[in-house]
Each structure stands twice: as structure tokens, then as C-alpha cells.
Coordinates of C-alpha atoms in Angstrom, one line a residue:
X189 CA 69.2 120.5 -34.9
X190 CA 67.6 118.4 -32.4
X191 CA 63.7 117.1 -33.4
X192 CA 62.3 119.2 -30.4
X193 CA 63.9 122.3 -30.9
X194 CA 63.0 122.5 -34.3
X195 CA 59.2 120.9 -33.3
X196 CA 59.2 124.3 -31.3
X197 CA 60.9 126.3 -33.8
X198 CA 58.2 125.7 -36.6
X199 CA 55.4 128.2 -37.0
X200 CA 54.7 127.7 -40.6
X201 CA 50.0 127.7 -41.8
X202 CA 50.1 123.6 -40.5
X203 CA 50.8 121.1 -39.1
X204 CA 54.6 119.9 -40.3
X205 CA 55.8 116.5 -41.9
X206 CA 58.8 113.9 -41.4
X207 CA 59.4 111.2 -43.8
X208 CA 61.5 107.7 -43.6
X209 CA 62.8 106.4 -46.3
X210 CA 65.9 102.5 -46.0
X211 CA 68.7 102.3 -47.6
X212 CA 68.9 100.4 -50.3
X213 CA 70.0 96.6 -51.0
X214 CA 71.8 97.3 -53.8
X215 CA 74.4 101.0 -55.2
X216 CA 72.2 102.3 -58.3
X217 CA 69.3 102.1 -55.8
X218 CA 72.1 104.2 -53.2
X219 CA 71.9 106.5 -55.7
X220 CA 68.7 106.7 -57.3
X221 CA 67.3 106.9 -53.6
X222 CA 69.4 110.1 -53.4
X223 CA 67.9 111.3 -55.9
X224 CA 64.6 111.0 -55.0
X225 CA 64.9 112.6 -51.9
X226 CA 66.5 115.8 -53.6
X227 CA 62.9 116.0 -55.5
X228 CA 61.0 115.7 -52.1
X229 CA 63.3 117.8 -50.3
X230 CA 61.5 121.0 -52.3
X231 CA 58.5 120.2 -50.3
X232 CA 60.5 121.2 -47.1
X233 CA 60.1 118.1 -44.4
X234 CA 60.7 119.1 -41.0
X235 CA 63.2 115.9 -40.2
X236 CA 63.5 112.7 -42.4
X237 CA 64.3 109.7 -40.8
X238 CA 66.3 106.5 -41.2
X239 CA 65.9 103.0 -40.4
X240 CA 68.2 100.5 -39.7
X241 CA 68.1 96.9 -40.1
X242 CA 67.8 94.1 -37.9
X243 CA 71.8 93.0 -35.5
X244 CA 73.1 95.8 -37.3
X245 CA 73.3 94.6 -40.9
X246 CA 72.1 97.4 -42.2
X247 CA 74.8 99.6 -40.4
X248 CA 76.9 101.6 -43.5
X249 CA 74.7 102.2 -45.5
X250 CA 72.5 103.5 -42.9
X251 CA 75.2 105.2 -41.2
X252 CA 76.1 106.7 -44.8
X253 CA 72.8 108.5 -46.0
X254 CA 71.5 109.4 -42.3
X255 CA 75.2 111.4 -42.9
X256 CA 73.8 112.8 -46.6
X257 CA 70.6 113.9 -45.4
X258 CA 71.9 115.7 -43.0
X259 CA 74.7 117.5 -44.7
X260 CA 74.7 117.3 -48.1
X261 CA 71.0 118.3 -48.1
X262 CA 71.1 119.7 -44.5
X263 CA 67.2 117.7 -43.3
X264 CA 67.5 117.5 -39.2
X265 CA 68.2 113.7 -40.1
X266 CA 66.8 110.8 -37.5
X267 CA 68.7 107.9 -37.9
X268 CA 66.8 104.7 -36.3
X269 CA 69.5 102.2 -33.5
X270 CA 68.3 99.7 -32.3
X271 CA 70.7 97.9 -29.6
X272 CA 69.1 93.8 -29.9
X273 CA 71.3 91.5 -31.3
X274 CA 74.4 93.4 -31.4
X275 CA 77.9 92.6 -31.1
X276 CA 79.1 94.3 -28.2
X277 CA 80.9 97.8 -29.4
X278 CA 78.4 98.2 -31.9
X279 CA 75.9 100.4 -30.3
X280 CA 78.8 102.6 -28.9
X281 CA 80.4 102.8 -32.9
X282 CA 77.2 104.0 -34.4
X283 CA 76.2 106.8 -31.7
X284 CA 80.4 107.8 -32.6
X285 CA 79.6 107.6 -36.2
X286 CA 76.6 109.5 -36.4
X287 CA 78.0 112.6 -34.4
X288 CA 81.0 112.6 -36.4
X289 CA 78.1 113.2 -39.4
X290 CA 76.7 116.0 -37.7
X291 CA 73.4 113.5 -36.7
X292 CA 71.4 114.7 -33.3
X293 CA 68.5 112.7 -33.2
X294 CA 68.6 109.0 -32.4
X295 CA 64.8 106.9 -32.9
X296 CA 65.8 104.7 -29.9
X297 CA 64.5 101.1 -30.8
X298 CA 64.6 97.5 -28.6
X299 CA 65.3 95.1 -32.1
X300 CA 63.8 91.7 -32.7
X301 CA 65.6 89.6 -31.4
X302 CA 66.2 86.2 -33.7
X303 CA 62.6 83.4 -34.4
X304 CA 62.8 81.5 -31.0
X305 CA 63.1 83.6 -28.8
X306 CA 63.0 81.5 -25.2
X307 CA 66.2 80.2 -27.2
X308 CA 67.8 84.5 -27.2
X309 CA 70.3 86.1 -24.8
X310 CA 70.8 89.7 -26.4
X311 CA 74.6 89.7 -27.2
X312 CA 75.5 92.8 -25.7
X313 CA 73.9 92.5 -22.3
X314 CA 73.7 95.8 -21.5
X315 CA 70.4 96.1 -23.5
X316 CA 67.2 94.0 -23.3
X317 CA 64.9 96.0 -24.5
X318 CA 64.9 100.4 -26.5
X319 CA 64.3 101.9 -22.5
X320 CA 68.1 99.9 -21.8
X321 CA 68.9 102.2 -24.6
X322 CA 67.3 105.6 -23.5
X323 CA 69.2 105.6 -20.4
X324 CA 72.1 104.3 -21.9
X325 CA 72.5 107.2 -24.3
X326 CA 71.0 110.3 -21.4
X327 CA 73.4 108.1 -18.8
X328 CA 77.0 109.0 -20.9
X329 CA 78.8 112.1 -20.9
X330 CA 79.7 111.0 -24.5
X331 CA 76.3 110.2 -26.0
X332 CA 74.0 112.8 -23.8
X333 CA 73.4 115.3 -25.6
X334 CA 71.9 113.7 -28.0
X335 CA 67.5 114.2 -28.9
X336 CA 66.2 110.9 -28.6
X337 CA 63.2 109.0 -29.5
X338 CA 60.9 105.9 -28.7
X339 CA 58.1 104.5 -30.9
X340 CA 54.9 103.2 -29.9
X341 CA 52.6 100.6 -30.9
X342 CA 48.8 102.5 -31.4
X343 CA 47.6 99.0 -32.3
X344 CA 49.2 96.9 -30.0
X345 CA 53.7 95.3 -30.2
X346 CA 53.5 92.6 -32.3
X347 CA 55.3 90.0 -29.0
X348 CA 51.5 91.2 -27.5
X349 CA 53.7 90.9 -24.4
X350 CA 51.5 93.3 -22.3
X351 CA 48.3 94.7 -22.3
X352 CA 47.2 98.2 -23.9
X353 CA 47.6 99.5 -20.3
X354 CA 51.0 97.6 -19.8
X355 CA 52.2 98.6 -22.8
X356 CA 51.7 102.0 -22.1
X357 CA 52.9 102.2 -18.8
X358 CA 56.6 100.9 -21.0
X359 CA 56.9 104.0 -22.4
X360 CA 56.4 106.8 -19.7
X361 CA 59.5 104.5 -18.7
X362 CA 61.4 105.4 -21.6
X363 CA 60.1 108.6 -21.8
X364 CA 61.3 109.3 -17.9
X365 CA 64.6 108.1 -19.3
X366 CA 64.5 111.0 -21.6
X367 CA 62.6 110.0 -24.7
X368 CA 62.2 113.6 -25.5
X369 CA 58.9 112.1 -28.7
X370 CA 57.4 109.8 -30.3
X371 CA 57.0 107.7 -33.5
X372 CA 54.0 105.9 -33.7
X373 CA 53.5 102.2 -35.1
X374 CA 51.5 102.4 -38.9
X375 CA 46.9 102.4 -37.9
X376 CA 44.6 102.7 -40.2
X377 CA 42.0 103.0 -37.3
X378 CA 41.4 106.9 -36.4
X379 CA 39.1 106.2 -33.9
X380 CA 40.9 104.1 -32.1
X381 CA 44.1 106.1 -32.3
X382 CA 42.4 108.9 -30.5
X383 CA 41.2 107.2 -27.7
X384 CA 45.2 105.8 -27.0
X385 CA 46.7 109.2 -27.2
X386 CA 44.2 109.9 -24.7
X387 CA 45.0 107.0 -23.1
X388 CA 49.0 108.1 -23.2
X389 CA 48.7 112.0 -21.6
X390 CA 46.2 110.5 -18.6
X391 CA 49.2 109.0 -18.1
X392 CA 51.6 111.7 -17.6
X393 CA 53.3 110.9 -20.7
X394 CA 53.5 114.8 -21.8
X395 CA 56.0 114.9 -25.3
X396 CA 55.1 115.4 -28.7
X397 CA 53.5 112.0 -30.6
X398 CA 53.6 112.4 -34.1
X399 CA 51.6 109.2 -36.1
X400 CA 53.3 106.9 -38.2
X401 CA 51.1 106.9 -41.7
X402 CA 52.2 104.7 -44.4
X403 CA 49.4 105.3 -47.3
X404 CA 48.6 102.0 -49.5
X405 CA 50.7 101.6 -52.3
X406 CA 49.1 98.1 -53.1
X407 CA 46.7 95.6 -52.2
X408 CA 48.9 92.5 -51.0
X409 CA 51.4 94.8 -49.7
X410 CA 49.2 96.2 -47.5
X411 CA 47.8 93.0 -46.4
X412 CA 51.1 92.1 -46.0
X413 CA 52.6 94.7 -43.8
X414 CA 49.8 95.3 -42.0
X415 CA 49.6 91.1 -40.7
X416 CA 54.0 92.1 -40.0
X417 CA 53.4 95.0 -38.1
X418 CA 50.2 93.5 -36.3
X419 CA 47.9 96.4 -37.2
X420 CA 44.5 97.1 -36.2
X421 CA 42.1 97.3 -40.2
X422 CA 39.3 98.8 -39.5
X423 CA 36.1 97.2 -40.8
X424 CA 34.4 99.5 -44.0
X425 CA 38.6 99.6 -45.1
X426 CA 38.5 96.0 -46.8
X427 CA 35.0 96.6 -47.5
X428 CA 36.4 99.4 -49.2
X429 CA 39.3 97.6 -50.6
X430 CA 37.5 94.7 -51.8
X431 CA 36.4 96.1 -54.3
X432 CA 39.2 97.5 -55.7
X433 CA 42.0 94.3 -54.8
X434 CA 42.7 94.3 -58.9
X435 CA 43.4 97.8 -60.0
X436 CA 46.9 98.8 -58.5
X437 CA 46.3 101.7 -59.3
X438 CA 42.8 102.6 -57.8
X439 CA 44.3 101.0 -54.4
X440 CA 47.1 103.9 -55.0
X441 CA 44.8 106.7 -55.2
X442 CA 42.4 105.2 -52.9
X443 CA 45.3 105.2 -49.9
X444 CA 45.9 109.5 -50.8
X445 CA 42.5 110.4 -50.1
X446 CA 42.5 107.2 -46.6
X447 CA 45.2 109.3 -46.1
X448 CA 44.1 112.6 -46.4
X449 CA 41.2 112.1 -44.1
X450 CA 42.9 109.9 -41.9
X451 CA 46.0 113.0 -40.8
X452 CA 43.0 115.5 -42.1
X453 CA 41.0 113.9 -38.9
X454 CA 43.9 113.8 -36.4
X455 CA 45.2 117.0 -37.2
X456 CA 42.0 118.7 -36.2
X457 CA 40.2 116.5 -33.7
X458 CA 42.9 115.2 -31.7
X459 CA 45.3 118.3 -31.5
X460 CA 48.1 116.3 -33.3
X461 CA 51.2 118.9 -34.5
X462 CA 52.3 116.6 -37.3
X463 CA 52.4 113.3 -39.1
X464 CA 55.6 111.5 -40.1
X465 CA 55.2 109.4 -43.6
X466 CA 56.7 106.2 -43.9
X467 CA 57.1 106.3 -47.7
X468 CA 59.0 102.8 -48.9
X469 CA 61.1 105.3 -50.5
X470 CA 58.3 105.6 -52.9
X471 CA 57.3 109.0 -53.7
X472 CA 53.9 110.2 -56.1
X473 CA 51.8 108.9 -53.4
X474 CA 53.6 111.1 -50.4
X475 CA 54.1 113.9 -52.6
X476 CA 49.9 113.6 -53.3
X477 CA 48.4 113.3 -49.8
X478 CA 50.6 116.8 -49.0
X479 CA 49.6 118.6 -52.1
X480 CA 45.9 117.6 -51.1
X481 CA 46.4 119.0 -48.3
X482 CA 47.2 121.9 -49.2
X483 CA 50.2 121.8 -47.6
X484 CA 53.2 121.9 -50.2
X485 CA 55.0 125.5 -50.1
X486 CA 55.3 128.2 -52.8
X487 CA 58.6 127.3 -53.9
X488 CA 57.5 124.3 -56.1
X489 CA 54.8 125.8 -57.9
X490 CA 53.2 124.1 -61.2
X491 CA 53.5 124.7 -64.1
X492 CA 50.7 125.7 -66.8
X493 CA 50.4 124.9 -70.1
X494 CA 49.9 128.6 -72.2
X495 CA 48.2 129.2 -75.2
X496 CA 51.6 130.4 -78.4
X497 CA 49.8 133.9 -79.8
X498 CA 50.2 136.8 -81.8
X499 CA 48.0 138.5 -80.5
X500 CA 44.1 138.0 -77.6
X501 CA 42.6 138.3 -81.2
X502 CA 39.2 139.5 -80.7
X503 CA 38.2 138.3 -77.6
X504 CA 36.4 140.2 -75.1
X505 CA 38.5 140.1 -71.9
X506 CA 41.3 137.5 -73.5
X507 CA 44.1 137.9 -71.5
X508 CA 46.8 139.8 -72.2
X509 CA 50.3 137.4 -74.2
X510 CA 53.4 136.5 -71.6
X511 CA 50.5 136.7 -68.7
X512 CA 49.3 133.9 -67.3
X513 CA 47.3 131.7 -70.0
X514 CA 49.4 132.8 -72.6
X515 CA 53.0 133.8 -74.3
X516 CA 53.9 135.8 -77.2
X517 CA 55.8 133.2 -80.0
X518 CA 59.4 135.6 -78.8
X519 CA 59.3 134.5 -74.9
X520 CA 58.3 130.4 -75.5
X521 CA 61.5 130.2 -77.2
X522 CA 63.6 132.4 -75.0
X523 CA 61.7 130.4 -72.3
X524 CA 62.7 127.2 -74.6
X525 CA 66.1 127.6 -75.4
X526 CA 67.0 129.1 -71.2
X527 CA 65.5 125.9 -70.3
X528 CA 67.2 123.7 -72.5
X529 CA 70.7 125.0 -71.4
X530 CA 70.4 125.1 -68.0
X531 CA 68.6 121.3 -67.5
X532 CA 71.0 119.7 -65.7
X533 CA 72.7 115.4 -67.9
X534 CA 69.5 113.5 -67.9
X535 CA 71.7 109.5 -66.5
X536 CA 70.5 107.0 -68.7
X537 CA 71.5 105.5 -65.8
X538 CA 69.5 106.0 -63.0
X539 CA 66.2 104.9 -62.9
X540 CA 64.3 104.3 -66.1
X541 CA 66.5 107.6 -67.9
X542 CA 63.9 110.1 -68.4
X543 CA 63.0 112.6 -65.7
X544 CA 59.4 112.8 -66.3
X545 CA 58.7 109.9 -65.5
X546 CA 61.8 109.7 -62.4
X547 CA 59.1 109.5 -60.0
X548 CA 56.9 107.1 -60.7
X549 CA 58.8 104.9 -63.1
X550 CA 59.0 102.0 -60.6
X551 CA 55.3 102.6 -59.1
X552 CA 54.5 99.2 -59.3
X553 CA 57.0 96.3 -57.6
X554 CA 54.8 93.8 -58.2
X555 CA 56.5 90.4 -56.7
X556 CA 60.4 89.9 -55.2
X557 CA 62.5 90.8 -57.6
X558 CA 61.8 94.3 -58.6
X559 CA 64.4 96.6 -60.8
X560 CA 67.6 96.2 -58.4
X561 CA 68.0 100.3 -60.0
X562 CA 64.7 101.5 -57.8
X563 CA 65.3 102.8 -54.7
X564 CA 62.6 101.3 -52.9
X565 CA 64.2 97.9 -54.5
X566 CA 65.2 96.2 -51.2
X567 CA 62.1 96.3 -48.8
X568 CA 62.7 95.6 -44.7
X569 CA 60.9 93.1 -45.2
X570 CA 60.9 90.8 -48.6
X571 CA 60.1 87.7 -47.5
X572 CA 58.0 89.2 -46.0
X573 CA 58.6 85.8 -42.6
X574 CA 56.2 86.9 -39.5
X575 CA 55.9 84.0 -38.4
X576 CA 55.3 83.7 -34.3
X577 CA 57.0 80.6 -32.9
X578 CA 53.6 78.9 -31.4
X579 CA 52.6 78.3 -35.3
X580 CA 55.9 77.6 -36.4
X581 CA 56.1 74.8 -33.9
X582 CA 52.3 73.6 -33.7
X583 CA 51.8 73.8 -38.0
X584 CA 55.7 72.9 -39.0
X585 CA 56.1 70.3 -35.8
X586 CA 59.5 69.1 -35.3
X587 CA 61.3 68.1 -38.7
X588 CA 64.0 65.2 -38.3
X589 CA 65.3 64.4 -41.5
X590 CA 64.3 65.9 -44.7
X591 CA 61.5 64.5 -45.0
X592 CA 59.7 65.0 -43.1
X593 CA 60.6 69.7 -44.5
X594 CA 59.1 68.2 -47.6
X595 CA 56.3 67.1 -46.3
X596 CA 55.9 70.7 -44.2
X597 CA 56.4 72.2 -48.1
X598 CA 54.0 69.7 -49.3
X599 CA 50.8 70.1 -46.8
X600 CA 51.6 74.2 -47.3
X601 CA 50.6 73.0 -50.9
X602 CA 47.9 70.9 -51.1
X603 CA 46.3 73.8 -48.3
X604 CA 46.9 71.9 -45.3
X605 CA 48.5 74.5 -43.3
X606 CA 48.4 78.2 -44.1
X607 CA 52.3 79.5 -43.8
X608 CA 55.5 78.1 -44.5
X609 CA 58.7 80.3 -42.8
X610 CA 59.0 81.4 -46.7
X611 CA 55.2 82.5 -47.2
X612 CA 53.7 84.0 -44.6
X613 CA 50.2 83.5 -47.0
X614 CA 48.4 80.3 -47.7
X615 CA 50.0 79.4 -52.1
X616 CA 48.7 82.5 -54.8
X617 CA 46.1 81.5 -56.7
X618 CA 48.8 81.7 -59.6
X619 CA 51.3 78.8 -58.4
X620 CA 47.7 77.4 -58.2
X621 CA 47.3 77.4 -61.2
X622 CA 50.8 75.6 -62.2
X623 CA 50.3 72.6 -58.9
X624 CA 51.2 70.0 -61.0
X625 CA 54.5 70.9 -61.2
X626 CA 55.4 72.6 -58.3
X627 CA 53.9 69.5 -57.0
X628 CA 56.7 67.5 -58.3
X629 CA 59.4 69.4 -58.2
X630 CA 58.7 68.9 -54.5
X631 CA 58.2 64.9 -53.9
X632 CA 61.3 65.4 -55.5
X633 CA 63.1 66.7 -52.2
X634 CA 63.4 70.3 -54.4
X635 CA 61.4 72.7 -51.6
X636 CA 59.9 75.1 -53.4
X637 CA 60.0 79.0 -52.8
X638 CA 58.5 80.5 -55.1
X639 CA 57.0 80.3 -58.2
X640 CA 54.9 81.8 -61.1
X641 CA 53.3 81.0 -64.7
X642 CA 53.3 82.3 -68.0
X643 CA 50.9 85.1 -69.0
X644 CA 50.8 86.0 -72.7
X645 CA 48.5 89.1 -72.7
X646 CA 46.4 88.6 -69.9
X647 CA 43.4 91.8 -68.9
X648 CA 44.8 94.2 -65.7
X649 CA 42.2 94.0 -63.6
X650 CA 42.2 89.5 -64.3
X651 CA 41.7 88.7 -60.7
X652 CA 44.7 85.8 -60.5
X653 CA 47.8 87.6 -63.0
X654 CA 46.5 90.6 -62.8
X655 CA 47.3 94.5 -61.6
X656 CA 48.5 97.8 -61.7
X657 CA 45.7 100.2 -63.9
X658 CA 42.5 99.5 -64.6
X659 CA 42.7 99.2 -69.1
X660 CA 46.3 97.3 -69.7
X661 CA 47.5 93.8 -70.2
X662 CA 50.1 91.4 -68.3
X663 CA 53.0 89.5 -69.4
X664 CA 54.4 86.6 -67.1
X665 CA 57.2 84.6 -67.9
X666 CA 57.5 81.5 -65.4
X667 CA 59.6 81.1 -62.9
X668 CA 60.5 78.8 -59.9
X669 CA 62.7 79.1 -56.9
X670 CA 63.6 75.4 -55.2
X671 CA 66.5 73.9 -53.0
X672 CA 68.4 71.3 -53.5
X673 CA 71.4 69.7 -52.9
X674 CA 74.5 70.5 -54.6
X675 CA 74.7 67.5 -56.8
X676 CA 71.2 68.1 -57.6
X677 CA 72.5 71.7 -59.1
X678 CA 74.8 69.4 -60.7
X679 CA 72.8 68.3 -62.9
X680 CA 69.8 70.8 -62.9
X681 CA 73.0 71.9 -65.0
X682 CA 74.1 69.3 -67.2
X683 CA 70.3 69.1 -68.3
X684 CA 69.7 72.8 -69.8
X685 CA 73.0 72.3 -70.9
X686 CA 72.3 69.6 -72.7
X687 CA 68.5 70.4 -73.4
X688 CA 67.8 73.9 -73.0
X689 CA 68.7 75.7 -75.9
X690 CA 69.5 79.3 -75.0
X691 CA 65.3 79.1 -73.8
X692 CA 66.4 78.1 -69.9
X693 CA 68.3 80.5 -67.4
X694 CA 69.0 80.4 -63.9
X695 CA 70.9 81.3 -61.0
X696 CA 72.0 79.3 -57.8
X697 CA 73.1 81.2 -54.7
X698 CA 74.7 79.3 -51.7
X699 CA 75.7 80.2 -48.3
X700 CA 78.9 81.1 -48.8
X701 CA 77.2 84.2 -51.6
X702 CA 78.6 81.8 -54.7
X703 CA 77.3 82.5 -58.1
X704 CA 76.7 79.8 -60.7
X705 CA 74.7 81.2 -63.4
X706 CA 73.9 80.4 -67.2
X707 CA 73.5 84.0 -67.8
X708 CA 75.8 86.4 -69.1
X709 CA 77.8 89.2 -67.3
X710 CA 75.2 91.9 -66.4
X711 CA 72.6 90.7 -68.2
X712 CA 68.3 91.9 -66.9
X713 CA 65.7 89.5 -67.7
X714 CA 62.1 91.5 -67.5
X715 CA 60.0 88.2 -66.5
X716 CA 57.1 90.3 -66.1
X717 CA 55.7 93.6 -67.4
X718 CA 52.2 95.8 -68.3
X719 CA 51.0 97.3 -70.9
X720 CA 48.6 100.0 -70.0
X721 CA 47.1 102.8 -71.9
X722 CA 49.6 105.7 -72.2
X723 CA 51.9 105.0 -70.7
X724 CA 55.7 103.3 -71.3
X725 CA 56.0 99.7 -70.6
X726 CA 56.2 99.0 -67.0
X727 CA 58.6 96.5 -65.9
X728 CA 57.8 95.5 -62.6
X729 CA 59.2 92.1 -62.3
X730 CA 63.2 91.1 -63.2
X731 CA 66.2 89.0 -62.1
X732 CA 69.6 89.9 -62.8
X733 CA 72.3 88.4 -60.5
X734 CA 72.9 91.5 -58.4
X735 CA 68.8 91.8 -57.2
X736 CA 69.3 87.8 -56.8
X737 CA 72.2 87.1 -54.4
X738 CA 70.4 90.7 -52.2
X739 CA 67.8 87.4 -52.4
X740 CA 69.8 84.5 -51.6
X741 CA 71.2 86.0 -48.5
X742 CA 67.8 86.4 -46.6
X743 CA 66.4 83.3 -48.2
X744 CA 69.3 81.7 -46.1
X745 CA 68.2 83.8 -43.3
X746 CA 65.5 82.2 -42.2
X747 CA 67.0 79.6 -42.2
X748 CA 68.6 80.6 -39.6
X749 CA 66.2 81.7 -37.8
X750 CA 63.2 79.2 -38.1
X751 CA 66.6 76.8 -36.4
X752 CA 66.2 79.0 -33.5
X753 CA 62.9 78.6 -33.0
X754 CA 64.6 74.6 -32.0
X755 CA 67.5 74.6 -28.1
X756 CA 71.1 74.2 -29.5
X757 CA 72.0 70.6 -30.9
X758 CA 68.1 69.5 -30.8
X759 CA 67.4 66.9 -34.1
X760 CA 65.6 69.7 -35.4
X761 CA 67.5 72.6 -35.4
X762 CA 71.0 70.4 -37.3
X763 CA 69.2 69.8 -39.1
X764 CA 67.7 73.4 -40.2
X765 CA 71.4 74.5 -39.6
X766 CA 72.2 71.1 -42.0
X767 CA 70.1 72.5 -44.6
X768 CA 71.3 76.7 -44.8
X769 CA 75.3 75.5 -45.0
X770 CA 74.9 73.1 -47.8
X771 CA 71.9 73.1 -50.1
X772 CA 72.2 75.9 -52.9
X773 CA 68.7 78.1 -53.5
X774 CA 68.1 78.3 -58.2
X775 CA 65.7 80.3 -58.8
X776 CA 65.6 78.7 -62.7

């Protein structure tokens, strides 16, 4: 069904909502996401949307996931589709594959060209902007029956190529080309959004506008995503978060309350007909928001505990046996036996394997290497590389030699520059505690891109290393990530064999996908975990081969993006391309 028709036929007594998911990087993450979607489907979203990786990098997984949500779950599905940086013919193939899967809705996006776009040429000359994709779909008989939506940016597009009026003109051009609905980028400033909607409507744009809502998960992810998206953050929000930023549970609870407040204002003051939840493949916060709004359906009732009693005794006005509050022993036994008989078998390999934890076991991701079984594994932008070109040229300069690169990484360690292509924020306070060791590696030409110190039972609210709810204790094993030449890798391997004593593990990978390690096949190493009141031990950072190789791919792609800032055949580009093709990433 087309989303526009679905919206027109919606007659519930509350606004509609849609969910957004991205395809996880691993097979087990993908399978567990399907379980998660099946649980969220009980909330009866109007539709779901499935994201699309830059340049079609997630094409097969995006199509597979979109096909499953459409056909297997029976949920109206919107498939995101980018048109730039795609090989010619890929757009047509994707649209045909979507039709074959019964998908009738496309969110048409430009997509991000490689950084250094002054040297970027669209791979498929038909498409330079999202409006080109909208026009193409609606003017091509084979695809014209798709219901097409487009994106909008209430806080301004991250490229900042145009002012607000110019961006609204671009939005109108997309609607005039045939777009039937608008989904906005995430935002937190409701006043600004409502003002922006007024300007959009005044421009004559009358299609449904569906605001993107992303409940806060952790303080660090909030900073990362708002920087990546260029989101305007109200002063009150920064002030509120400053007081609770070291307690992940309080941040998550605050995020739920904030989302509820925002949605109530949007749907009353702004008369917005529905909202779009950016789930990040997590379920609990979204579920809590919908429950807090009292938008849940009666098909998902809460189960209350009952008192098992033969008779109500002598209590005046006591409820009778088998009422909502009391159940007889015989009925309780029958109920328990029936539920055990009809309960589906537990898949021990799926997530943590405990039914009661299925929704929450990965709620506190902490670091790049989460559990590869998690549906949320494979953040769409895990390296958070969102630095704009002029920062690259001004802060990083024009590296032409290995020494130039070493100096860039050292300047970052010494806080002389605030970012590197691998680190969008200044060096973390916990890495500062091992600065001398990281500095020694970097001076040796082994450029470090990630590290953490060992921690033994620190308070979970510790300002430097704490995470998760208060009242707990957190633990860490130390590790460091860095790039080296192959001959240096061989020396490191020899040292680990001769002097590691079985205590030092490592993974090493290169651009070609080779992996060298001393970790047994299938081995997993929890390097960050926490113990919290009333909860299982939470293992938030887990390193194993599959996750390492996934992030190694991201790491080497960043070298390519960095190189694209500079003209072809320039010394800078040749240096960075050479590093990408010849160096190894080590995690130890």
C-alpha cells in the first residue's frame, strides 16, 4: 500500500507513527533485528523505513530487510534510496528489486558524495540531486507508480549550500517533481520546527510533513549525532544534560520524557498528523515513548501480578478468586502450564538468550566494538567522520610525507587540533590517562586511532570512565588501535609470541580483507563490562573477528575519503592512497 493512501485511511484516535531501521553489518545482528521488529510490530506502526548505505554499500541487506518487513511482517515499507555516488544502472536495479518485493514507497535522497566534493563527479550522470531521482522515478513508466517521499532539514542541511529560503525552494522543487510526503531530519528545537513548517506551508507545499524524532540514548551518542546532522540544540537541553551526562540510564529516561513532550507539542500546537521514530535499531525507548503518549493498542496489554489465594478471606469488599487481582491455586497452575507448553523455544544464540531481556540486553552500547549479535551493531556512521573540507585543509594541512601524518596525529594528542579524520572530538579524558603510551606509539609512526585504559571496578558515575546506571561498577581491559607497515606488524607478532605469555591478544587487518590474529576461531573478548543493581552483568564492548573486520573496512574507507580532499595525482592524495593500500590496522 502507498504511504499516502495509508495516511489518508488512518482513523485511530491518536496520531500515527513510523519506525526507521538500518540493516546491521552481521548475520546474527540481522536475525536479531527481525526478532526486534516482530516485537515492535505489536505496536502497529503505520509504516517502517529501511535505510540505504552510501553508494549502495548496503544494497542487498537493505533490499532483504525491506522485503521482509513488507511481505513477512505485512508492514507498509519505505525503502530509502540514494542516487549519487552510485554505479550507473544501480538505481534501476534497486527500483526493480523493490517492486519485486512488493515495496511501493521510496524515500528519494541525494546521498553523500565522497569528501572533497570539489573533485567529485556523479558516477551516474543522470543524478546530482534528490530532485533528479524524484523526476526520474515519476517520469519513467516502469517506476512511476512508486509513492515517493523526500527529506527535509528544519535546522538546515549539513552542507549549508543554501540559506533557509533556498533550501525551502529546493524542497518545493522536489514536491513539484512528484514527491508525495516529507520526512524530516532529527531535531530538538520544537519552536524552530513549528516556525519552519509555517514557512514551508506558506510556500505552497501541502504534502504531509512527518517530523523525525530520535529519543536520546546516551550523552556521547547525542553529541555525535547532533554534530553529524548539524542539529540545533536548545540551551535548556544542554543545561539539563550537563547534570546527568554521566548516568546513561538517566539520560535515556530524560530522552523518553523529552520525546513525549516534543511529540505532544508537535501534534497539538503544530497539528502534525504523525511522527517518524529514528530507532537506531533499539526498541525500549521508542516503546516507552509510545506508551507514555498512551498510543499503544489494546492488543499489547500489560500483565499484572496476581495474589494466589483459595478464598478472599474476611477482607471486606475483597476481590473474588480469578478476578484481576486474585487467582485460585488451580487456575494459576493451569495458566502456568499452558504458557510453558505454548511458549516458543528459546534461541540461546540470539542476543543474550533470555526472553525477559530480549528488548534491553544491548541498551548500553559503549564504544566502537559492541556485541556483533546486537541489532544495533553497525551504527550507520560508527567512525563519526563528519568533518567538512575546509577543516581538513586548515587543521590537517597538506600532508606529503609520513612525518607529516605523524605530526597531525601528535598535534591531536597534544590538543593542538580538535579532530582527525578518525576522531571528530578532542581526545577523551580516559585516553588522556594513558597519553604517554599512546604518544610513544605515534612518535614511532604507528598512528593511533582509538584506545582505552584498564579500569578495575570504577564507580559507574565516574566522570571519566563511568557509564550505565548509577550505583554500579565498571571494568575495562586496555586496548589500542593503530596503523603500521607490514614489517612492523611482523615484529609485533614476534614480540607477542615471545613475550606476551598468553596475555596479549591482537587482530590485524588490511584493505584486501586479510586478517591475522592469535585469537582462537570464534573467540570473543569482553573488554568493557559493568555490574549494576538488579541487573545481569552488562558486556558493552566486545571484540571478536567479525566486528574487527567490519570496523577495519570503515577505517580504510576513511583514508580514501581523506585522500579525496586533494586533487588526483597530488602528493597528498598519493600519500594517503598509499597508506590505505599498504598499511595494516592493529587492535591489541
